[in-house]
Short mmCIF file of C-alpha atoms and ligand atoms in Angstrom, two decimals:
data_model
loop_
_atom_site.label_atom_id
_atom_site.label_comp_id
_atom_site.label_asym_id
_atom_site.label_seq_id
_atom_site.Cartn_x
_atom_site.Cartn_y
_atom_site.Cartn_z
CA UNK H 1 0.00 0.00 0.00
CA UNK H 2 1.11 3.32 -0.99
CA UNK H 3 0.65 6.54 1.67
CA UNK H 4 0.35 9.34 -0.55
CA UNK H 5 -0.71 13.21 0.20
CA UNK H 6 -2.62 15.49 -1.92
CA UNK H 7 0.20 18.04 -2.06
CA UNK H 8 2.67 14.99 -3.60
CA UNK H 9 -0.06 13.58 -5.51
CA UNK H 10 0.90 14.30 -8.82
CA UNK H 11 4.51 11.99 -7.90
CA UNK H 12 1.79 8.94 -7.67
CA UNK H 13 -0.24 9.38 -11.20
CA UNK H 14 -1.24 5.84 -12.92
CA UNK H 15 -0.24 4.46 -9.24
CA UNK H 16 -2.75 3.05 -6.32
CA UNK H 17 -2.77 5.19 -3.38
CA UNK H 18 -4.04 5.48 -0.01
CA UNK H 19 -4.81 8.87 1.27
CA UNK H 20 -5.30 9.80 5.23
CA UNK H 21 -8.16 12.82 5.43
CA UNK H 22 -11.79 14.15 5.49
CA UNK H 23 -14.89 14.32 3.58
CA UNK H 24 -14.74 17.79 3.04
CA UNK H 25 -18.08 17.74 0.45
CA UNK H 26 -19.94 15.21 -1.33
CA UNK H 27 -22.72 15.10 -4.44
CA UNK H 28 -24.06 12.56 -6.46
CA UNK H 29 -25.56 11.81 -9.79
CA UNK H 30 -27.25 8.40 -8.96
CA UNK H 31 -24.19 5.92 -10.30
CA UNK H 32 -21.28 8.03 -9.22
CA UNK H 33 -20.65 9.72 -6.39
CA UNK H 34 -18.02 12.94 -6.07
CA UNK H 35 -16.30 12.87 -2.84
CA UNK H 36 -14.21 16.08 -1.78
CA UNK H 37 -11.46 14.98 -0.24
CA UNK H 38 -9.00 16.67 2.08
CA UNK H 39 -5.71 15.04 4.26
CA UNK H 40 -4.61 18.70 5.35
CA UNK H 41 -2.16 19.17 2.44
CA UNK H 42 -4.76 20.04 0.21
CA UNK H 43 -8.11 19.11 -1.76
CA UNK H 44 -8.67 16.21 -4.20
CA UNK H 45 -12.13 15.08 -5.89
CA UNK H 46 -12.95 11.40 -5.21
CA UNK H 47 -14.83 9.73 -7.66
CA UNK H 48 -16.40 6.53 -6.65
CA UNK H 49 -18.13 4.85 -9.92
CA UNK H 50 -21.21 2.29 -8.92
CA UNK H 51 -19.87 -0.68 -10.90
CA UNK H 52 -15.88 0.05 -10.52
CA UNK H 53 -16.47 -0.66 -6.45
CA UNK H 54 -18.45 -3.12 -4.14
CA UNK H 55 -21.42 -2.50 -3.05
CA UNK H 56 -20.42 -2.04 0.65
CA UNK H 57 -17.66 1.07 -0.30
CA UNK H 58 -20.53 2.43 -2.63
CA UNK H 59 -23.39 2.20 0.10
CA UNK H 60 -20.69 3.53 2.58
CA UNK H 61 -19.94 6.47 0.18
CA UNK H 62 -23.66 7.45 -0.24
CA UNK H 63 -24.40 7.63 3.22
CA UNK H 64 -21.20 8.92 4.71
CA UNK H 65 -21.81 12.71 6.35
CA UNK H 66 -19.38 15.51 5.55
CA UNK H 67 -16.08 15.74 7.64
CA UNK H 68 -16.01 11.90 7.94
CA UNK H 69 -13.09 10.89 8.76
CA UNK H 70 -11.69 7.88 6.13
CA UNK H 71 -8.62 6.41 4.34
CA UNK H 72 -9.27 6.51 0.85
CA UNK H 73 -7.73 4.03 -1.65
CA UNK H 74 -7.73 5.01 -5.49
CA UNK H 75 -6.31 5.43 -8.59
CA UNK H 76 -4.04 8.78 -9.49
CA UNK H 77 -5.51 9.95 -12.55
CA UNK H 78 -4.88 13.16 -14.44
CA UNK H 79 -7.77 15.57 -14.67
CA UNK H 80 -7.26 18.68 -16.46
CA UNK H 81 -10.41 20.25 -15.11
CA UNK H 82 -9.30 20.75 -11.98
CA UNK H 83 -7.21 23.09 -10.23
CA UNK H 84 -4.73 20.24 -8.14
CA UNK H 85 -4.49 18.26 -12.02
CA UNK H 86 -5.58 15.17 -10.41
CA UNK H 87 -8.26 13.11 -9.22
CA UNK H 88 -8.61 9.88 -7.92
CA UNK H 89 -10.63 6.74 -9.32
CA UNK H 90 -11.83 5.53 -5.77
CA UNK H 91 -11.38 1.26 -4.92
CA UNK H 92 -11.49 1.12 -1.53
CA UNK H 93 -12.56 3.32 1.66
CA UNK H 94 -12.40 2.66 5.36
CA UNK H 95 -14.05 4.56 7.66
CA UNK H 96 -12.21 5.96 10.62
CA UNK H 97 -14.84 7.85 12.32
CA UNK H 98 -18.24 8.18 10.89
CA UNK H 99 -19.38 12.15 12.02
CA UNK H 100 -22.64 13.33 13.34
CA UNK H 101 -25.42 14.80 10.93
CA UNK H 102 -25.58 18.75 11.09
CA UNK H 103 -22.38 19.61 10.22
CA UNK H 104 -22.36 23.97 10.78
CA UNK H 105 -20.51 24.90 7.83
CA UNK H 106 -22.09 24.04 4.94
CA UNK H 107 -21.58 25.34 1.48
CA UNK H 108 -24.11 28.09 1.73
CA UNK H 109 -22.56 31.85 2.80
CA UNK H 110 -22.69 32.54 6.33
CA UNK H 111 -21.90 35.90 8.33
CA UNK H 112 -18.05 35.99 8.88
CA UNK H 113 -19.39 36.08 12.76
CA UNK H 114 -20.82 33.01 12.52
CA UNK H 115 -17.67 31.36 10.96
CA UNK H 116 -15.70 32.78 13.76
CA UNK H 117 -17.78 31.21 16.30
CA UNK H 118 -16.92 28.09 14.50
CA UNK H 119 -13.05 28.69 13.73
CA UNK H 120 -12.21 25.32 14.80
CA UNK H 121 -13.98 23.95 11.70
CA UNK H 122 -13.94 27.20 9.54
CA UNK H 123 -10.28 26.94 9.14
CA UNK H 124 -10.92 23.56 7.37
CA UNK H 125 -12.00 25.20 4.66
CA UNK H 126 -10.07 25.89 1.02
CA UNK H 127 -9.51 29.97 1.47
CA UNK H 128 -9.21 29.80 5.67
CA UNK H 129 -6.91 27.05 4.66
CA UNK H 130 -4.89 28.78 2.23
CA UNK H 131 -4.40 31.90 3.97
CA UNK H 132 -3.33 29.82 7.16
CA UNK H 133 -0.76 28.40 4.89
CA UNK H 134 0.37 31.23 3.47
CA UNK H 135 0.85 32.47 7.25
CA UNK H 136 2.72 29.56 7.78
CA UNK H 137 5.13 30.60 4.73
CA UNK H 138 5.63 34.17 5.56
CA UNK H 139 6.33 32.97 9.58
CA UNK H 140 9.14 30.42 8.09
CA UNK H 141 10.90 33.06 5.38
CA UNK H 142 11.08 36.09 7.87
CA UNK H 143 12.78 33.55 10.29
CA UNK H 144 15.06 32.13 7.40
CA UNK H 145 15.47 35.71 6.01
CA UNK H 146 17.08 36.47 9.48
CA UNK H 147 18.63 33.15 10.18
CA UNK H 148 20.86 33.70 6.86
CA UNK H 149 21.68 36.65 7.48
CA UNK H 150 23.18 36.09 11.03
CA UNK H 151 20.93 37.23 13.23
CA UNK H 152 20.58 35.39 16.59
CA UNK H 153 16.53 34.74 17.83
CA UNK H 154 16.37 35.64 21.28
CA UNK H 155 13.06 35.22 22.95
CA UNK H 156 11.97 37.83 25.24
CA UNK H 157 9.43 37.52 28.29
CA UNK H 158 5.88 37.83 27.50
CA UNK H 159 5.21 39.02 31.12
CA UNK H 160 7.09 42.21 31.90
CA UNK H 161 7.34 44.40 34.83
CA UNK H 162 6.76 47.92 32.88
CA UNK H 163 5.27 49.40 29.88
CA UNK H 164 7.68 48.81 26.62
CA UNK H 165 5.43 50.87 24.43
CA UNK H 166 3.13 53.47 25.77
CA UNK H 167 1.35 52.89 28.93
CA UNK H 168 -2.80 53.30 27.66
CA UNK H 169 -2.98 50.00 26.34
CA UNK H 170 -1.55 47.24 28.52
CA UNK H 171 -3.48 43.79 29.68
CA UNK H 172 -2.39 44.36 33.41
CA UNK H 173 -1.81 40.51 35.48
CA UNK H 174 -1.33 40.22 38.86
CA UNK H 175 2.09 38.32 39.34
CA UNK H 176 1.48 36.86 42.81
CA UNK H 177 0.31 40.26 43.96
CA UNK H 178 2.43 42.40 42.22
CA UNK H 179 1.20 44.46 38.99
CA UNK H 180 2.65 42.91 35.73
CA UNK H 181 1.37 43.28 32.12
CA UNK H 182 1.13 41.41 29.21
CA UNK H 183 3.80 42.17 26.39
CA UNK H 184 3.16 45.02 24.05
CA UNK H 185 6.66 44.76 22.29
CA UNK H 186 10.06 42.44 22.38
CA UNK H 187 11.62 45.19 21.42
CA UNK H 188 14.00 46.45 25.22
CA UNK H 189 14.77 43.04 25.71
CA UNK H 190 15.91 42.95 21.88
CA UNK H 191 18.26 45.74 22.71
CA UNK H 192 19.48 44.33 25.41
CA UNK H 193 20.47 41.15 23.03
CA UNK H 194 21.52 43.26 20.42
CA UNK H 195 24.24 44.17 22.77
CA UNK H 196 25.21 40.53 23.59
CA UNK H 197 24.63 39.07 20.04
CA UNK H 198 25.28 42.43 17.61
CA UNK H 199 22.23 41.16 15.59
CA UNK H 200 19.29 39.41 17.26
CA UNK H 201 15.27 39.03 16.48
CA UNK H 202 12.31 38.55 18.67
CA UNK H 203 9.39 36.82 17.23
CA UNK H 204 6.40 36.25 19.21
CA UNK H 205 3.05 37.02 20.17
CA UNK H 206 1.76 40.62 21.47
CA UNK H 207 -0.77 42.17 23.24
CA UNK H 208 -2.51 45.79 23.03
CA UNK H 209 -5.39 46.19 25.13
CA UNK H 210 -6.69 48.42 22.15
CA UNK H 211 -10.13 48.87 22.00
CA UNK H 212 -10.24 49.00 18.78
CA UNK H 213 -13.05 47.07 15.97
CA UNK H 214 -11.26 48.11 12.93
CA UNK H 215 -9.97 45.67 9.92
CA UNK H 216 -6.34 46.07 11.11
CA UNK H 217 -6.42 45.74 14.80
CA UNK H 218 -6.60 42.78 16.94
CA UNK H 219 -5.58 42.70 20.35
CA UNK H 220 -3.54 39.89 20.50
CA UNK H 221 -1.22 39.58 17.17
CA UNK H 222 2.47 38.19 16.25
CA UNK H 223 5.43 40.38 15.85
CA UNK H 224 9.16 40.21 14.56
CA UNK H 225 11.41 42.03 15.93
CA UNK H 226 14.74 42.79 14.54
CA UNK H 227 17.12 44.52 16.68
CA UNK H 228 20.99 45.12 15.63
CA UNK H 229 24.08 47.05 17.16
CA UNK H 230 25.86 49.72 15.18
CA UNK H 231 23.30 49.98 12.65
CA UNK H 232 21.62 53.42 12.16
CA UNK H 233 18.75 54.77 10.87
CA UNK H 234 19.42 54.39 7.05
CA UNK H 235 20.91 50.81 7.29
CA UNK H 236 17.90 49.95 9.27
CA UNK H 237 15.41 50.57 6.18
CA UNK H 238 17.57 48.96 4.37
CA UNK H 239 16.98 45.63 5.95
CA UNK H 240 13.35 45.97 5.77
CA UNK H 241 13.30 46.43 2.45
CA UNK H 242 15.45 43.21 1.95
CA UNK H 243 12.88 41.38 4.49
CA UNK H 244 9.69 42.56 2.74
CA UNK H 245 10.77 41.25 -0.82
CA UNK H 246 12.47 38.34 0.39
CA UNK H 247 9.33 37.40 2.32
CA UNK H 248 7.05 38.39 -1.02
CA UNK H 249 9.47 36.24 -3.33
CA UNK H 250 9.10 33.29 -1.47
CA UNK H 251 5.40 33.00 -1.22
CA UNK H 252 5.48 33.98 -5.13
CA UNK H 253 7.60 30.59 -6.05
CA UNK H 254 5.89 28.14 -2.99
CA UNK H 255 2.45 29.21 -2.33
CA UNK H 256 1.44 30.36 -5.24
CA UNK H 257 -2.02 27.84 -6.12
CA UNK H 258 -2.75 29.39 -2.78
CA UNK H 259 -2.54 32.99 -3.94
CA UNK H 260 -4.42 31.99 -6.95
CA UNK H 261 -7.34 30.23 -4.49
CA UNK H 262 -7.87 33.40 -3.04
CA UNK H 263 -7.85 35.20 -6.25
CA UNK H 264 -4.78 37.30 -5.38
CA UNK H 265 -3.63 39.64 -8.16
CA UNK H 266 -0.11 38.69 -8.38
CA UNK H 267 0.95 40.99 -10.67
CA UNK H 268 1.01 43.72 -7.73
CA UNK H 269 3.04 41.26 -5.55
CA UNK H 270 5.80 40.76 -8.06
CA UNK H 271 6.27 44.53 -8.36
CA UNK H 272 7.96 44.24 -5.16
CA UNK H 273 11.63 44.78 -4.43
CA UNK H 274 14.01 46.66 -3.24
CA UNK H 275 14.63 49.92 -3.34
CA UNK H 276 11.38 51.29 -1.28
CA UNK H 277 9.88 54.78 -1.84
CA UNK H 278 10.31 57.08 0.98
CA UNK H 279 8.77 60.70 1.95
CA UNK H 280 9.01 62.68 5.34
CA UNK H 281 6.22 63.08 7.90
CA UNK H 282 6.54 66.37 6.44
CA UNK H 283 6.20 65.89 3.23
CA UNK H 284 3.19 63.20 3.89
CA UNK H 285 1.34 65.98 5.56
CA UNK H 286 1.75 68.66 2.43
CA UNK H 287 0.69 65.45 0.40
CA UNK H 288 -2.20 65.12 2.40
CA UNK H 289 -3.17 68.99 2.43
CA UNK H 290 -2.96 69.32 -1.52
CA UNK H 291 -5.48 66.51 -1.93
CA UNK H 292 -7.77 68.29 0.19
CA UNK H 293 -7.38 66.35 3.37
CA UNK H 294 -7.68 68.41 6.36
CA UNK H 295 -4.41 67.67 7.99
CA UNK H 296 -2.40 69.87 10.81
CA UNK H 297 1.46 69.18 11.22
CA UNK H 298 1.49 66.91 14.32
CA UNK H 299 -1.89 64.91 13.75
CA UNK H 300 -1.90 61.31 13.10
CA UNK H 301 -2.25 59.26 9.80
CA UNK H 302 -5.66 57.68 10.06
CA UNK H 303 -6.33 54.66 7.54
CA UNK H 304 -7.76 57.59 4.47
CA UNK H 305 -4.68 59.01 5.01
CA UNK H 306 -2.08 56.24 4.50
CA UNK H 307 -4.53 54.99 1.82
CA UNK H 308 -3.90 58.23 0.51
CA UNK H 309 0.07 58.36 0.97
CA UNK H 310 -0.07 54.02 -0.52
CA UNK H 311 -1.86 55.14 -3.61
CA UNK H 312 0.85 57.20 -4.58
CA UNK H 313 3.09 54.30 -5.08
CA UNK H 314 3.42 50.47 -6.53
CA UNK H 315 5.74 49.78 -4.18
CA UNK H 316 5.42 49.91 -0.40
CA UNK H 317 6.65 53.44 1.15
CA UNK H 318 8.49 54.55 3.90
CA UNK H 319 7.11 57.66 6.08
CA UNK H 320 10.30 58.94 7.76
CA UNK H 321 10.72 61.31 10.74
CA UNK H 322 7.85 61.63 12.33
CA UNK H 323 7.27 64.23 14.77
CA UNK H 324 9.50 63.28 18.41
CA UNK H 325 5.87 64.58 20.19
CA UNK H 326 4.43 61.68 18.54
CA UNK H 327 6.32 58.75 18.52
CA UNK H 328 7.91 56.25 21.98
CA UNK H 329 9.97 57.30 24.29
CA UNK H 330 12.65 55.33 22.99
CA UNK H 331 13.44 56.78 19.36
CA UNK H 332 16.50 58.56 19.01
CA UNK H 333 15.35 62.57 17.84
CA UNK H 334 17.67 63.53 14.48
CA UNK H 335 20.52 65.80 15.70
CA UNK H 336 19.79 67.53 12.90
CA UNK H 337 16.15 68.75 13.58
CA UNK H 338 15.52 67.36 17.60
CA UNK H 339 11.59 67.95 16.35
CA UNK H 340 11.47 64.98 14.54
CA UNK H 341 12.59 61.05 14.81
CA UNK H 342 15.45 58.76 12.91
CA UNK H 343 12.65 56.61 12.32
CA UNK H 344 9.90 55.06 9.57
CA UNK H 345 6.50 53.62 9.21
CA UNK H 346 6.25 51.16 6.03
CA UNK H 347 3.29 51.49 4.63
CA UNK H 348 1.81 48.91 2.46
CA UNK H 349 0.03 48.87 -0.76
CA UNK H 350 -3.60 48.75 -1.68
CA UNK H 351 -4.73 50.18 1.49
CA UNK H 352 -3.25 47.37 3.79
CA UNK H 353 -1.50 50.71 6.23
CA UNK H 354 0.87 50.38 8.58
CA UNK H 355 2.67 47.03 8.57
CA UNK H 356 6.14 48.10 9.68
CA UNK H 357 7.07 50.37 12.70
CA UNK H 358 10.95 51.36 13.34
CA UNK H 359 13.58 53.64 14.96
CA UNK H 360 17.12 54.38 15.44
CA UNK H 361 17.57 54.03 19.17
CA UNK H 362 18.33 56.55 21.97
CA UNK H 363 21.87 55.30 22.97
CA UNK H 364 23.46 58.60 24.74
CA UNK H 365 22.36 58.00 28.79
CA UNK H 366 21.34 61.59 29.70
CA UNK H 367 19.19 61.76 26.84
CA UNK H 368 17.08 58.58 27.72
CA UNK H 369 16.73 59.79 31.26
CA UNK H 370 15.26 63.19 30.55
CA UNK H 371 12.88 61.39 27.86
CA UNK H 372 11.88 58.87 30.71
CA UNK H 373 11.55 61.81 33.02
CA UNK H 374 9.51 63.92 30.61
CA UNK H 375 6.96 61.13 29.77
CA UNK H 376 6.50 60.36 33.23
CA UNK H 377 8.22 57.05 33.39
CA UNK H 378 9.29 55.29 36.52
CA UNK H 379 12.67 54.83 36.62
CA UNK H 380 13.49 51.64 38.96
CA UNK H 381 11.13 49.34 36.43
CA UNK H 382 13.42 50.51 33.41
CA UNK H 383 17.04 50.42 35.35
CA UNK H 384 18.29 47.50 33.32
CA UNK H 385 17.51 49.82 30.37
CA UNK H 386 19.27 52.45 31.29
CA UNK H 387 22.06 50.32 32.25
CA UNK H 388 22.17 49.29 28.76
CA UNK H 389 23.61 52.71 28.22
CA UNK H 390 25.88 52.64 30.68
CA UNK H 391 28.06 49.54 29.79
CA UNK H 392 29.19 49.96 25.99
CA UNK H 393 26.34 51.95 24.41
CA UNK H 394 26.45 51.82 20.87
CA UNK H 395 24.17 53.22 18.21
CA UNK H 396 21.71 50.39 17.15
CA UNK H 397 18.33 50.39 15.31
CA UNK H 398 15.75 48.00 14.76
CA UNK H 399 12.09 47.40 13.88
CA UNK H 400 9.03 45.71 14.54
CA UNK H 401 6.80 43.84 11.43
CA UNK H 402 3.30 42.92 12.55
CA UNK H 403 2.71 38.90 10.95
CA UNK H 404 -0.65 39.71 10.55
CA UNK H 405 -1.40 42.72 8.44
CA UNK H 406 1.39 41.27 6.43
CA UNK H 407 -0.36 38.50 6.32
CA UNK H 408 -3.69 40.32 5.43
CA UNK H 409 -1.85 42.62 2.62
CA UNK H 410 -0.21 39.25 0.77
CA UNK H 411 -3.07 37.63 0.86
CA UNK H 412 -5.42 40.16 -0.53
CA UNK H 413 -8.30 39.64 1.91
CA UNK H 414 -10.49 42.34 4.04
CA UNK H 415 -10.53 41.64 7.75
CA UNK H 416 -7.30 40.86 10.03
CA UNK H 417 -9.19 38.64 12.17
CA UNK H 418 -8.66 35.64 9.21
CA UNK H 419 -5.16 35.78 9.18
CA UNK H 420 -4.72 34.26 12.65
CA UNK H 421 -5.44 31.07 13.58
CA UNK H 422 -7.98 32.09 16.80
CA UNK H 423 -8.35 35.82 17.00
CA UNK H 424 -8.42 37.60 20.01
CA UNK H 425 -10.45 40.53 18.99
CA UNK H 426 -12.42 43.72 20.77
CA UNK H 427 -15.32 41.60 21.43
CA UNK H 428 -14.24 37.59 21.07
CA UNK H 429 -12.01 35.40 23.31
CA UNK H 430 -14.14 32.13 21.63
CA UNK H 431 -13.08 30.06 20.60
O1 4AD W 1 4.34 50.39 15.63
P1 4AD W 1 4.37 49.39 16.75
O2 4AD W 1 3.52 49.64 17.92
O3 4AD W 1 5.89 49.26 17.13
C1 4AD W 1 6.43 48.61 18.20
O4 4AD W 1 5.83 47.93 18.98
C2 4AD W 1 7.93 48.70 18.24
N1 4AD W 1 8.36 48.39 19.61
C3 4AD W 1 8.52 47.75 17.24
C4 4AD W 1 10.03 47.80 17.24
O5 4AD W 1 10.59 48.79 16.84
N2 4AD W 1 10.67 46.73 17.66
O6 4AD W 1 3.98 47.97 16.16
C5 4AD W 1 4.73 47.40 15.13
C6 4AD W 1 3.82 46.72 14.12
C7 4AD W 1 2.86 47.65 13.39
O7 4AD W 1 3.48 48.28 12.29
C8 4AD W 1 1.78 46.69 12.96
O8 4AD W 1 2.17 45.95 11.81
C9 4AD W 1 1.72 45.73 14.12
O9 4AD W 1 2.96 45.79 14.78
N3 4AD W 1 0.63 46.07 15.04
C10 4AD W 1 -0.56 45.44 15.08
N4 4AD W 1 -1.05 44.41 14.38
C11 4AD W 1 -2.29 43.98 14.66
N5 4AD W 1 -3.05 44.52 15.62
C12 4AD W 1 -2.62 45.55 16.37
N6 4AD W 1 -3.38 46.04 17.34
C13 4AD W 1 -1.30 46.05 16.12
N7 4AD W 1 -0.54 47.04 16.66
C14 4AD W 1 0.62 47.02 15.99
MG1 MG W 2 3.38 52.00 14.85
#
């Protein structure tokens, strides 16, 4: 017996196989039945001919609910009208566990509510499925992208003592009666790496206490982190740049019947390379005033805004210097012009916004302390920071790339809540 997979299957064609999976779908036309078939590695159509098979696996076949559980044994035959090339001429079928009537999902369109009251069987499906995979792509190149490159992946804590990025949007824990809060950011614990390892990365999951509903926020959501010594401002949009195409390339060559499943126009994916596009704040906000936006100096991009700024370009684009007044404590002002930051928002195409946020680093010790002092910070909670600028301070930059809404933007689809496997959203924690 032969233990093949969907994703292999066309290795197999002529040859008897034996596929593991579900009964994704089923219909019939009286002497052959059409069984969609799925093992995880993709989808197949079964087709189980009345005279070709016993009676038993045809009777077994007919009555058999959707998401079954089976092991399938068939012929590998070449079918042009389908999008896997294959399909397979069914012999024999065992039944592993036979499921209950009233499956939820059916094929009909449900409320994306709904599905995400069922994620535990929505993500069975071909696009949840595909995007899930694609996820799975992007997660793997961004750690080979840095893994190549020499960077070391240093984990930080999830449960930290103090605020790493702002202070209005923490999940506060007690820690055995002591305040604690859930991670915001990897990113002080990268530095402190970065100072051990030269070039390090976090990557791990974050948490905003963000009451926000919007298509781009969720309140739990995966991050990478690069962090690296000696590297300033410029060479640290240089990397991203690297990242971002690398990442893009790589789903292009592996995942691309994926793409194609969720009716992704590639075209505007292979655009993408290096060098990016890159305007001031300042510019951005003369931009914005010219096309009629009312926009002051010091406001914040909303998403018609970096629409706005995206539309401009094919590429993603970089939004440098934003105003100091605006931005963390922790981004080093340009000696230049003290009113603004060595640092960049990437902004993705077709409306997908912010993806990438990034700074040069405060490194000089007096500096950080009056920053701390002026935003009200306590001091004792951040001493091993500031010790970090004590022993060997060096200039050193880094970034953080939100998996999701890169996720969302490669994918082409609406709603950030897909892109993750369980979302913790505004108003779910279910399942
Ligand atoms: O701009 P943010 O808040 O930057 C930081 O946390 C820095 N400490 C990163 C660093 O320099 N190491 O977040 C970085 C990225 C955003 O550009 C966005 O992609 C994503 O994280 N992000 C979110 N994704 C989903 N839901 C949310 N609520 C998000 N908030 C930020
Ligand atoms: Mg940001």
């Amino acid at each position: 017996m032969i233990r093949a997979t969907i994703e292999n299957i066309n290795v197999y064609e002529g040859q008897v196989v034996t596929l593991s999976g579900w009964l994704y779908n089923k219909r019939s036309s009286g002497k052959i039945i059409f069984l969609q078939i799925r093992d995880g590695s993709g989808f197949i159509q079964g087709v189980v001919v009345k005279k070709e098979v016993s009676e038993a696996v045809f009777e077994t076949c007919k009555s058999l609910p959707q998401e079954s559980s089976f092991h399938v044994t068939g012929m590998v035959q070449r079918d042009e009208r389908s999008a896997l090339g294959y399909e397979l001429l069914v012999r024999e079928v065992e039944v592993v566990c036979r499921a209950e009537e009233g499956y939820p999902i059916s094929l009909k369109e449900h409320g994306t509510d709904f599905l995400m009251d069922y994620r535990h069987l929505w993500m069975r499906t071909p696009r949840q499925h595909a995007i899930l995979r694609i996820r799975d792509e992007i997660n793997l190149g961004l750690r080979e992208f840095f893994h190549e490159e020499g960077f070391v992946l240093v984990e930080p804590p999830i449960i930290t003592p103090a605020s790493c990025e702002g202070t209005t949007e923490l999940f506060e824990i007690d820690y055995f009666g002591e305040n604690a809060y859930l991670s915001q950011t990897g990113q002080l614990y990268a530095e402190a790496a970065a100072m051990a390892f030269g070039k390090v990365y976090s990557f791990g999951p974050t948490f905003r206490a963000e009451k926000s509903k919007t298509r781009k926020h969720l309140n739990e959501f995966w991050m990478i982190e690069p962090e690296m010594a000696f590297v300033d401002f410029e060479g640290n949009l240089k990397v991203q740049e690297e990242m971002v195409s690398y990442v893009i390339k790589r789903v292009l060559q592996r995942r691309r019947r994926e793409l194609e499943l969720l009716g992704r126009d590639v075209t505007a994916l292979e655009k993408i390379e290096p060098p990016f596009p890159r305007i001031t704040y300042t510019e951005a906000v003369e931009m914005l005033k010219n096309a009629g936006f009312e926009f002051e100096w010091g406001d914040d991009f909303g998403a018609p805004h970096e629409t706005h700024i995206a539309d401009q370009y094919e590429k993603p684009v970089f939004i440098t210097h934003f105003p100091t007044s605006m931005k963390a404590f922790y981004m080093q002002p340009d000696p230049t012009n003290p009113e603004v930051i060595l640092g960049a928002d990437l902004i993705a195409p077709e409306g997908y916004g912010e993806i990438i946020g990034g700074s040069q680093r405060i490194h000089d010790l007096e500096l950080l302390l009056e920053k701390l002092r002026a935003e009200n910070l306590p001091e004792e909670v951040y001493q091993w920071y500031i010790e970090l600028r004590k022993f060997g301070s060096v200039p050193h930059s880094g970034f953080g790339l939100g998996l999701e809404r890169t996720v969302a933007w490669i994918c082409g689809i609406d709603h950030i809540r897909q892109t993750i496997p369980f979302a913790r959203t505004l108003n779910r924690v279910y399942p």
